[in-house]
CSV table of C-alpha atoms in Angstrom, one decimal:
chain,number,residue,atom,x,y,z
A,1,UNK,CA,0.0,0.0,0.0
A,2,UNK,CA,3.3,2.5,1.0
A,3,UNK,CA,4.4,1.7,-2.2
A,4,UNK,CA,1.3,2.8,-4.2
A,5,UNK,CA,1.3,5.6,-2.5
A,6,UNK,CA,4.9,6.7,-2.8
A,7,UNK,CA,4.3,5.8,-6.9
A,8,UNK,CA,1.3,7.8,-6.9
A,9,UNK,CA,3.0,10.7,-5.3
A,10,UNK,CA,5.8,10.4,-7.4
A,11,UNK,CA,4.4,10.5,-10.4
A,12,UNK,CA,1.8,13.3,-9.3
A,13,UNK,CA,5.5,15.3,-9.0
A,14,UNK,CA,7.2,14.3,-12.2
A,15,UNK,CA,3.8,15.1,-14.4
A,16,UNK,CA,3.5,18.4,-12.6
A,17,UNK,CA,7.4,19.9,-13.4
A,18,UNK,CA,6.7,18.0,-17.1
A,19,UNK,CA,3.6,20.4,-17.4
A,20,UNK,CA,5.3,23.4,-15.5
A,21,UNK,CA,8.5,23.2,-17.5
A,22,UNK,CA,7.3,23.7,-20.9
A,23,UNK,CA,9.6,25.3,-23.4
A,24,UNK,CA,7.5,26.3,-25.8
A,25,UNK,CA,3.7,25.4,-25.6
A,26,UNK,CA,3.4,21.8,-26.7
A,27,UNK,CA,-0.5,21.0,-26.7
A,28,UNK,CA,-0.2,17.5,-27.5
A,29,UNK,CA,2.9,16.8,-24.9
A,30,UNK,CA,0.4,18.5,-22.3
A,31,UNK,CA,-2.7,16.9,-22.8
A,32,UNK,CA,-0.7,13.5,-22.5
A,33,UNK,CA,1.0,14.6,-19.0
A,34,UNK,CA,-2.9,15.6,-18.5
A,35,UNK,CA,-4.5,12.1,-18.9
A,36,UNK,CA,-1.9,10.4,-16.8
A,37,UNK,CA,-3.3,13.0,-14.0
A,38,UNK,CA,-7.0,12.1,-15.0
A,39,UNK,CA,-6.1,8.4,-14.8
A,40,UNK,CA,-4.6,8.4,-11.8
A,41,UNK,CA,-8.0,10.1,-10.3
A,42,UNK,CA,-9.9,7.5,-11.6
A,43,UNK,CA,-7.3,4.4,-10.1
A,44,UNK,CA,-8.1,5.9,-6.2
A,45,UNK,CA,-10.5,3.6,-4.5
A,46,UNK,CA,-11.0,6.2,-1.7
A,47,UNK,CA,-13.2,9.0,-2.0
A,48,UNK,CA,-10.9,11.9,-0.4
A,49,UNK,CA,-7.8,10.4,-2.8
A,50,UNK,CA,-9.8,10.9,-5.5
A,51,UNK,CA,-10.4,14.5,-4.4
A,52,UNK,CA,-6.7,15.1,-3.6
A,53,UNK,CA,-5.8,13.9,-7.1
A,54,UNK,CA,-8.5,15.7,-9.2
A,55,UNK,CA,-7.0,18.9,-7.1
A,56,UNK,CA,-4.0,18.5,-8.7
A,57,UNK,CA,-5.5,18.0,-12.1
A,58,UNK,CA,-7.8,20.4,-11.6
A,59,UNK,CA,-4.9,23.3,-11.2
A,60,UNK,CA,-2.5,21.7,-14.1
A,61,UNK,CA,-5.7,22.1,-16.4
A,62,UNK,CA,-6.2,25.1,-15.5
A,63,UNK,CA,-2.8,26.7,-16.3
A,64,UNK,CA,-2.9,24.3,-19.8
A,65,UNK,CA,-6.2,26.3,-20.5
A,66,UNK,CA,-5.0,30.2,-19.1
A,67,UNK,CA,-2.1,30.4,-22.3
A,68,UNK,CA,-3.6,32.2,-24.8
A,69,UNK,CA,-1.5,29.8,-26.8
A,70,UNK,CA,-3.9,26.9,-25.7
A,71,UNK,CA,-6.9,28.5,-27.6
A,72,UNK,CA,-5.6,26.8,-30.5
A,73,UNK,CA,-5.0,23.4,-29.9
A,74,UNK,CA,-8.4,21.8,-29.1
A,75,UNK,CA,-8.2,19.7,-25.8
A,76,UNK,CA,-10.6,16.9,-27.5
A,77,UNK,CA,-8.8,13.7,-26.0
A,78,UNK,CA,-8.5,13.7,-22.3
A,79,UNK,CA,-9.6,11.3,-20.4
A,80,UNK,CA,-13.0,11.6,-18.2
A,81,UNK,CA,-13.6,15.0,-20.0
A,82,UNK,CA,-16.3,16.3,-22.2
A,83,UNK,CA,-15.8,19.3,-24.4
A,84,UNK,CA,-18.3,21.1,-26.2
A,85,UNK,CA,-17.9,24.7,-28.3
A,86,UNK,CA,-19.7,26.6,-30.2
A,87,UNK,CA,-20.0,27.3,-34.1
A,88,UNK,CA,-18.7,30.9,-34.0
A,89,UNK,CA,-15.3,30.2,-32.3
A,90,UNK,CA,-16.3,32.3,-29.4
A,91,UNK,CA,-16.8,29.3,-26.0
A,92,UNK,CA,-15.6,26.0,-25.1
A,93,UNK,CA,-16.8,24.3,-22.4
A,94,UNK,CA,-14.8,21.2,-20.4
A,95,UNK,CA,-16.5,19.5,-18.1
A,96,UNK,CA,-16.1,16.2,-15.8
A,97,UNK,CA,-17.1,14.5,-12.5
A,98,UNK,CA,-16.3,12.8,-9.6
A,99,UNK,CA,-17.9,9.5,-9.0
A,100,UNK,CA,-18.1,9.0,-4.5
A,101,UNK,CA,-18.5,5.9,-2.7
A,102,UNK,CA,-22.2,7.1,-1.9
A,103,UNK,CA,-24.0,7.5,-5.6
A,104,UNK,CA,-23.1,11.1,-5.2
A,105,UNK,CA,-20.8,13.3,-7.8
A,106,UNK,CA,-18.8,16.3,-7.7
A,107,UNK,CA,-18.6,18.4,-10.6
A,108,UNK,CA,-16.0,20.3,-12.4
A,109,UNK,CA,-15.3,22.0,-15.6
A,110,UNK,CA,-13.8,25.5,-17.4
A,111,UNK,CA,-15.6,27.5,-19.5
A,112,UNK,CA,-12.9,29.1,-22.0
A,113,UNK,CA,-14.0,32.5,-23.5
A,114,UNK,CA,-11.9,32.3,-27.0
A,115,UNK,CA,-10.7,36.4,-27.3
A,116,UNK,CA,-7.1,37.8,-27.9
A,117,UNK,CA,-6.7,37.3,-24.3
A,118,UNK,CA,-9.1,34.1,-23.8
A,119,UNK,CA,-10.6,34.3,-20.1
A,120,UNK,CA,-10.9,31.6,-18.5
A,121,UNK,CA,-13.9,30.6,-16.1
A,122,UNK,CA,-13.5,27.6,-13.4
A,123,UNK,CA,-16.5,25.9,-12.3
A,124,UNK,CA,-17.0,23.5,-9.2
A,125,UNK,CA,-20.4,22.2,-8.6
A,126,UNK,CA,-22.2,24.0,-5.5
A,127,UNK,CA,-25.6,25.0,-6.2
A,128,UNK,CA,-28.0,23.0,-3.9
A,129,UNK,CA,-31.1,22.6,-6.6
A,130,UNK,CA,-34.2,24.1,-4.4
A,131,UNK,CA,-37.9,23.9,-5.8
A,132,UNK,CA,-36.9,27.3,-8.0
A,133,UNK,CA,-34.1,25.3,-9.9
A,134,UNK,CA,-35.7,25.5,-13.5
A,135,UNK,CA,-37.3,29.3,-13.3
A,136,UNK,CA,-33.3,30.5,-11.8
A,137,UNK,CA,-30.7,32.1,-13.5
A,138,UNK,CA,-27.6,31.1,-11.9
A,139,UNK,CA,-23.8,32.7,-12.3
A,140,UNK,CA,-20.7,30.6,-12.6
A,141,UNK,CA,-20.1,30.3,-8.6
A,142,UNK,CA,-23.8,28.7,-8.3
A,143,UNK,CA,-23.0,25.8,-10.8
A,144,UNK,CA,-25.2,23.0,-10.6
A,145,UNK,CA,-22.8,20.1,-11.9
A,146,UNK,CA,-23.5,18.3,-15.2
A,147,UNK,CA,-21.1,16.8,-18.2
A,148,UNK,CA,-22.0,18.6,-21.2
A,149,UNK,CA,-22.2,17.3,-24.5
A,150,UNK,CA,-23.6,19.1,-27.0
A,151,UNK,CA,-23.8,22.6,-27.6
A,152,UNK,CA,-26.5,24.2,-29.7
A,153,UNK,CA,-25.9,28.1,-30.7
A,154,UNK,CA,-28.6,30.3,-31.4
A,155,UNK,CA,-29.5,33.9,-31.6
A,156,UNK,CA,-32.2,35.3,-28.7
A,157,UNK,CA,-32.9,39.2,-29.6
A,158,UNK,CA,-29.1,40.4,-30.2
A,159,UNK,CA,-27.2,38.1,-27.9
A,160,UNK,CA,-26.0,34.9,-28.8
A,161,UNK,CA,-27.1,32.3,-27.0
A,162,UNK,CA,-25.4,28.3,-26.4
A,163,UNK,CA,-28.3,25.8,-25.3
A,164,UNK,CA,-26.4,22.9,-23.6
A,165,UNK,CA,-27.5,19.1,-23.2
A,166,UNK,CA,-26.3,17.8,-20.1
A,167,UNK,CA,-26.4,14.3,-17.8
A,168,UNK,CA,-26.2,14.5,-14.0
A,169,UNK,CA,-25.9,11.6,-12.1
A,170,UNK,CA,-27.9,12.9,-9.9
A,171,UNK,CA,-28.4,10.2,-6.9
A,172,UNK,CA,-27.9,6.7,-6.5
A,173,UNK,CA,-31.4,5.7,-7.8
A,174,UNK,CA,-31.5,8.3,-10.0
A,175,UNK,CA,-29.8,10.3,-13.2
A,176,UNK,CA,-30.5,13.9,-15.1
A,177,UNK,CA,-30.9,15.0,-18.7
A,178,UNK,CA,-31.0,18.7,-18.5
A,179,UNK,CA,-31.2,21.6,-21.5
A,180,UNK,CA,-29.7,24.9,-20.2
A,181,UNK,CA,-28.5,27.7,-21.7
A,182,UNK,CA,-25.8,30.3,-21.5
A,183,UNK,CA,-25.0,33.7,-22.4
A,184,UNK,CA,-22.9,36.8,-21.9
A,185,UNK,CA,-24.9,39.5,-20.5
A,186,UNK,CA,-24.5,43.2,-20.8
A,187,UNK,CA,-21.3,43.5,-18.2
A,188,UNK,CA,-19.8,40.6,-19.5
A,189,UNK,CA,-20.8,38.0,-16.6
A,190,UNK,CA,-21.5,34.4,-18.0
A,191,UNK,CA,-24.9,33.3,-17.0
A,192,UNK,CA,-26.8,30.2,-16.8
A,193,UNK,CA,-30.6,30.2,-17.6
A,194,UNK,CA,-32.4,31.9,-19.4
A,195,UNK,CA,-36.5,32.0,-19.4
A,196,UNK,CA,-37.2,30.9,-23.1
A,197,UNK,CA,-38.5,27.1,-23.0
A,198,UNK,CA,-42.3,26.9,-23.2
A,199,UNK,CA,-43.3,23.9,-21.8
A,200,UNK,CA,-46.4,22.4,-20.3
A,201,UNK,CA,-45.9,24.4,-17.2
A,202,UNK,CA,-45.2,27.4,-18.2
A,203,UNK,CA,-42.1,29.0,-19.3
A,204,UNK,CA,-39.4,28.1,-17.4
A,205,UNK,CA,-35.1,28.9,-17.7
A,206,UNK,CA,-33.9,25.3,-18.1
A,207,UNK,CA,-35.7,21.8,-18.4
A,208,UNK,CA,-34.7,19.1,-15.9
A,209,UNK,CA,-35.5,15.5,-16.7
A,210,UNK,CA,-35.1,12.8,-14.0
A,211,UNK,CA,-35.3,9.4,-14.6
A,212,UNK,CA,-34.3,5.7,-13.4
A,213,UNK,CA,-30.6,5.2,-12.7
A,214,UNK,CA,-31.1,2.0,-14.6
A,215,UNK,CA,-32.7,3.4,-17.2
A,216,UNK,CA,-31.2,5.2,-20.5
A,217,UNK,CA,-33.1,8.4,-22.2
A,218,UNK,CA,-32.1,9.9,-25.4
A,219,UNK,CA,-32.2,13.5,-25.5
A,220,UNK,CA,-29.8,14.8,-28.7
A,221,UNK,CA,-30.2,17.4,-31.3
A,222,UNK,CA,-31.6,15.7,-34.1
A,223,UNK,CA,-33.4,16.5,-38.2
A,224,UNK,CA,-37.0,14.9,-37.4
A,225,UNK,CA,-40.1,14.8,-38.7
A,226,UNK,CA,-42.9,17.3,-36.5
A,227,UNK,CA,-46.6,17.3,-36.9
A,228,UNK,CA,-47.8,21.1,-36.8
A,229,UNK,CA,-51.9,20.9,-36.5
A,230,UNK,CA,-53.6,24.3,-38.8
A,231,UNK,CA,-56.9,25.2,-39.5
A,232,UNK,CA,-57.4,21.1,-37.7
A,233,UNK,CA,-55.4,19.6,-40.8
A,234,UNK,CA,-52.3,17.4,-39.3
A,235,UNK,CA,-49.0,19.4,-41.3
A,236,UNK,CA,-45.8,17.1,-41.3
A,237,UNK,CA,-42.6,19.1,-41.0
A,238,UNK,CA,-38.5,18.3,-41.3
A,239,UNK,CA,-37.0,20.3,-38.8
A,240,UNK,CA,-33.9,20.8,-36.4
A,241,UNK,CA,-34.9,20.3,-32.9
A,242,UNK,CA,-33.9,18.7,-29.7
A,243,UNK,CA,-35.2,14.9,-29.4
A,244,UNK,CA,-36.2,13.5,-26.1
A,245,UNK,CA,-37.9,10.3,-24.6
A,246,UNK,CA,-40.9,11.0,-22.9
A,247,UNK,CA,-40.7,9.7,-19.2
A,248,UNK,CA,-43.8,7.9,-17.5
A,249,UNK,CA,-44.0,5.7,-14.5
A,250,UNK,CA,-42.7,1.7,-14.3
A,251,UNK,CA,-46.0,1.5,-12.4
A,252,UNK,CA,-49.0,4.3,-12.5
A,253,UNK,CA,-48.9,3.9,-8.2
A,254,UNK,CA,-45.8,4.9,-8.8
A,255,UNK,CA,-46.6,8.6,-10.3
A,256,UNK,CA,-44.6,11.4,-9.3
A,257,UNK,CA,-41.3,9.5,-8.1
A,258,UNK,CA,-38.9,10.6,-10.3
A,259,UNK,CA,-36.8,7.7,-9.6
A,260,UNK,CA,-39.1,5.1,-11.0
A,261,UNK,CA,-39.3,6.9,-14.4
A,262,UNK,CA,-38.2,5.6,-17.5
A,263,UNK,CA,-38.8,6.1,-21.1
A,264,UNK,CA,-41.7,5.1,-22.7
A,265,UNK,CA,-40.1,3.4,-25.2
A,266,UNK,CA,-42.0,4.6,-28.4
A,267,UNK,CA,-43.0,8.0,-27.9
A,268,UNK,CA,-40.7,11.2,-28.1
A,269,UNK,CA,-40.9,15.2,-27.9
A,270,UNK,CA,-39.0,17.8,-27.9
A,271,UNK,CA,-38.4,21.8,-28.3
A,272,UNK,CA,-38.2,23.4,-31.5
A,273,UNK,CA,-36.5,27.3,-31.9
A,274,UNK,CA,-39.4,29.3,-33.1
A,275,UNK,CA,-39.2,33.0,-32.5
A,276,UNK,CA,-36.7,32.9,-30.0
A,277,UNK,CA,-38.0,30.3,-27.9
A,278,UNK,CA,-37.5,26.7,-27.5
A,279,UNK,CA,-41.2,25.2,-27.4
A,280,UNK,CA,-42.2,22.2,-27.1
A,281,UNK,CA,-43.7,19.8,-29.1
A,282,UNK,CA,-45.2,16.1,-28.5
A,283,UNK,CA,-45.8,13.2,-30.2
A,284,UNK,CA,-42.1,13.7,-32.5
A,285,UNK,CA,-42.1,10.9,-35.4
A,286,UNK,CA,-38.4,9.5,-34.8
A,287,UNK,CA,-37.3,8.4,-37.8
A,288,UNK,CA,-33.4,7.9,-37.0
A,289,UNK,CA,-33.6,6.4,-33.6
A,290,UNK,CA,-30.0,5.8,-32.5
A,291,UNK,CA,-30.1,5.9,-28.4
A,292,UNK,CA,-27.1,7.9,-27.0
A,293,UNK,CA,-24.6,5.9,-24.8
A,294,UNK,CA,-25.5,6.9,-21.0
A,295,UNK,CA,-22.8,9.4,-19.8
């Protein structure tokens, strides 16, 4: 076990002066010396040496990330990481977790502003998700915890706007899908939410979709086929929009505990941009059903 340790320790030093003591900035040399950290996070059995080794990849990702050299190489390999960015060049997000003994996780991730001088945003998972969780529009230091991947740009009145698909595994019964957004507002702050998605219960600044921990939901941005009821004629429409199972109950006596959802198999929704919102529609024909791997 000494041994192990004194390995661990030793190669926790060696990776860090390798990363420090770059000549020159060498993006693939770094993100190697990067997924030997990751690994060795994932190896820890324990829960607090899992903590104490993310620590130390947290920081040597963070000063890979603050060169503006870094904005051009694109990070897309390491290990335990998602990375999603946007179509105009201007964000890239990096996200991962940490799996505890408990069915819990603890969430990290950068969000990488990509200017002359990028600015770089760190985000640790802290918000506590009360009953106002989908109407709140949180800042970076009230970050909820999720590994994004995918990123969906679009234009709300005259600020860009990145809609972002998300997991969560949220509890030990139980996992998230979620559909956020985030923007830039007027004094530059990033912020997450935003109150655009029409849904059954009003409008709301981010969905939330709980389900089964066993169970496996698409939700993906996706070219389907819509029906669009006018003047009571049934109009079929090809369109971009996000793809979702629709959740219901294992049992009906089971209603309203979130943990015993699944999908229903053969019926899907989803929210379609129309006039800057994201609204949703039921009852999607799925033509190109390919069920995402659970995160």
């Amino acid at each position: 076990m000494r041994i192990n340790k004194l390995y661990s320790l030793l190669t926790l030093l060696l990776l860090t002066k390798s990363i420090s003591a770059q000549p020159f900035y060498n993006g693939s040399a770094i993100q190697d010396s990067l997924n030997l950290l990751s690994s060795l996070v994932w190896q820890q059995k324990a829960d607090s040496a899992r903590v104490l080794n993310n620590n130390v990849f947290f920081r040597k990702f963070q000063s890979a990330l603050e060169s503006a050299q870094s904005i051009a190489f694109p990070f897309d390999s390491v290990n335990g990481i998602t990375r999603v960015a946007s179509e105009d060049g201007e964000i890239r997000i990096f996200t991962w977790n940490i799996p505890f003994s408990d069915g819990t996780n603890k969430y990290f991730g950068f969000i990488q502003l990509l200017r002359e001088n990028p600015v770089l945003i760190p985000l640790v998972s802290t918000y506590s998700n009360p009953a106002d969780f989908t109407t709140k529009q949180l800042t970076t230091q009230e970050w909820y915890g999720a590994l994004y991947y995918q990123l969906i740009q679009v234009k709300i009145g005259k600020k860009m706007a990145y809609t972002l698909l998300g997991w969560d595994g949220y509890t030990s019964n139980s996992n998230r899908k979620l559909i956020d957004i985030l923007y830039i507002d007027d004094n530059g702050n990033v912020v997450l939410g935003m109150p655009v998605f029409k849904t059954e219960k009003g409008i709301r600044s981010r969905v939330v979709l709980e389900y089964a921990e066993k169970a496996n939901m698409l939700l993906r941005y996706d070219y389907q086929t819509i029906r669009i009821e006018k003047r009571k004629k049934i109009k079929k429409e090809k369109a971009w929009l996000i793809v979702m199972d629709r959740l219901v109950p294992m049992d009906p006596s089971m209603e309203g505990f979130r943990n015993y959802y699944v999908p229903a198999g053969d019926i899907y929704d989803g929210f379609i941009f129309r006039d800057g919102y994201w609204v949703l529609v039921e009852d999607i024909d799925v033509a190109n059903k390919v069920q995402m791997k659970k995160m």
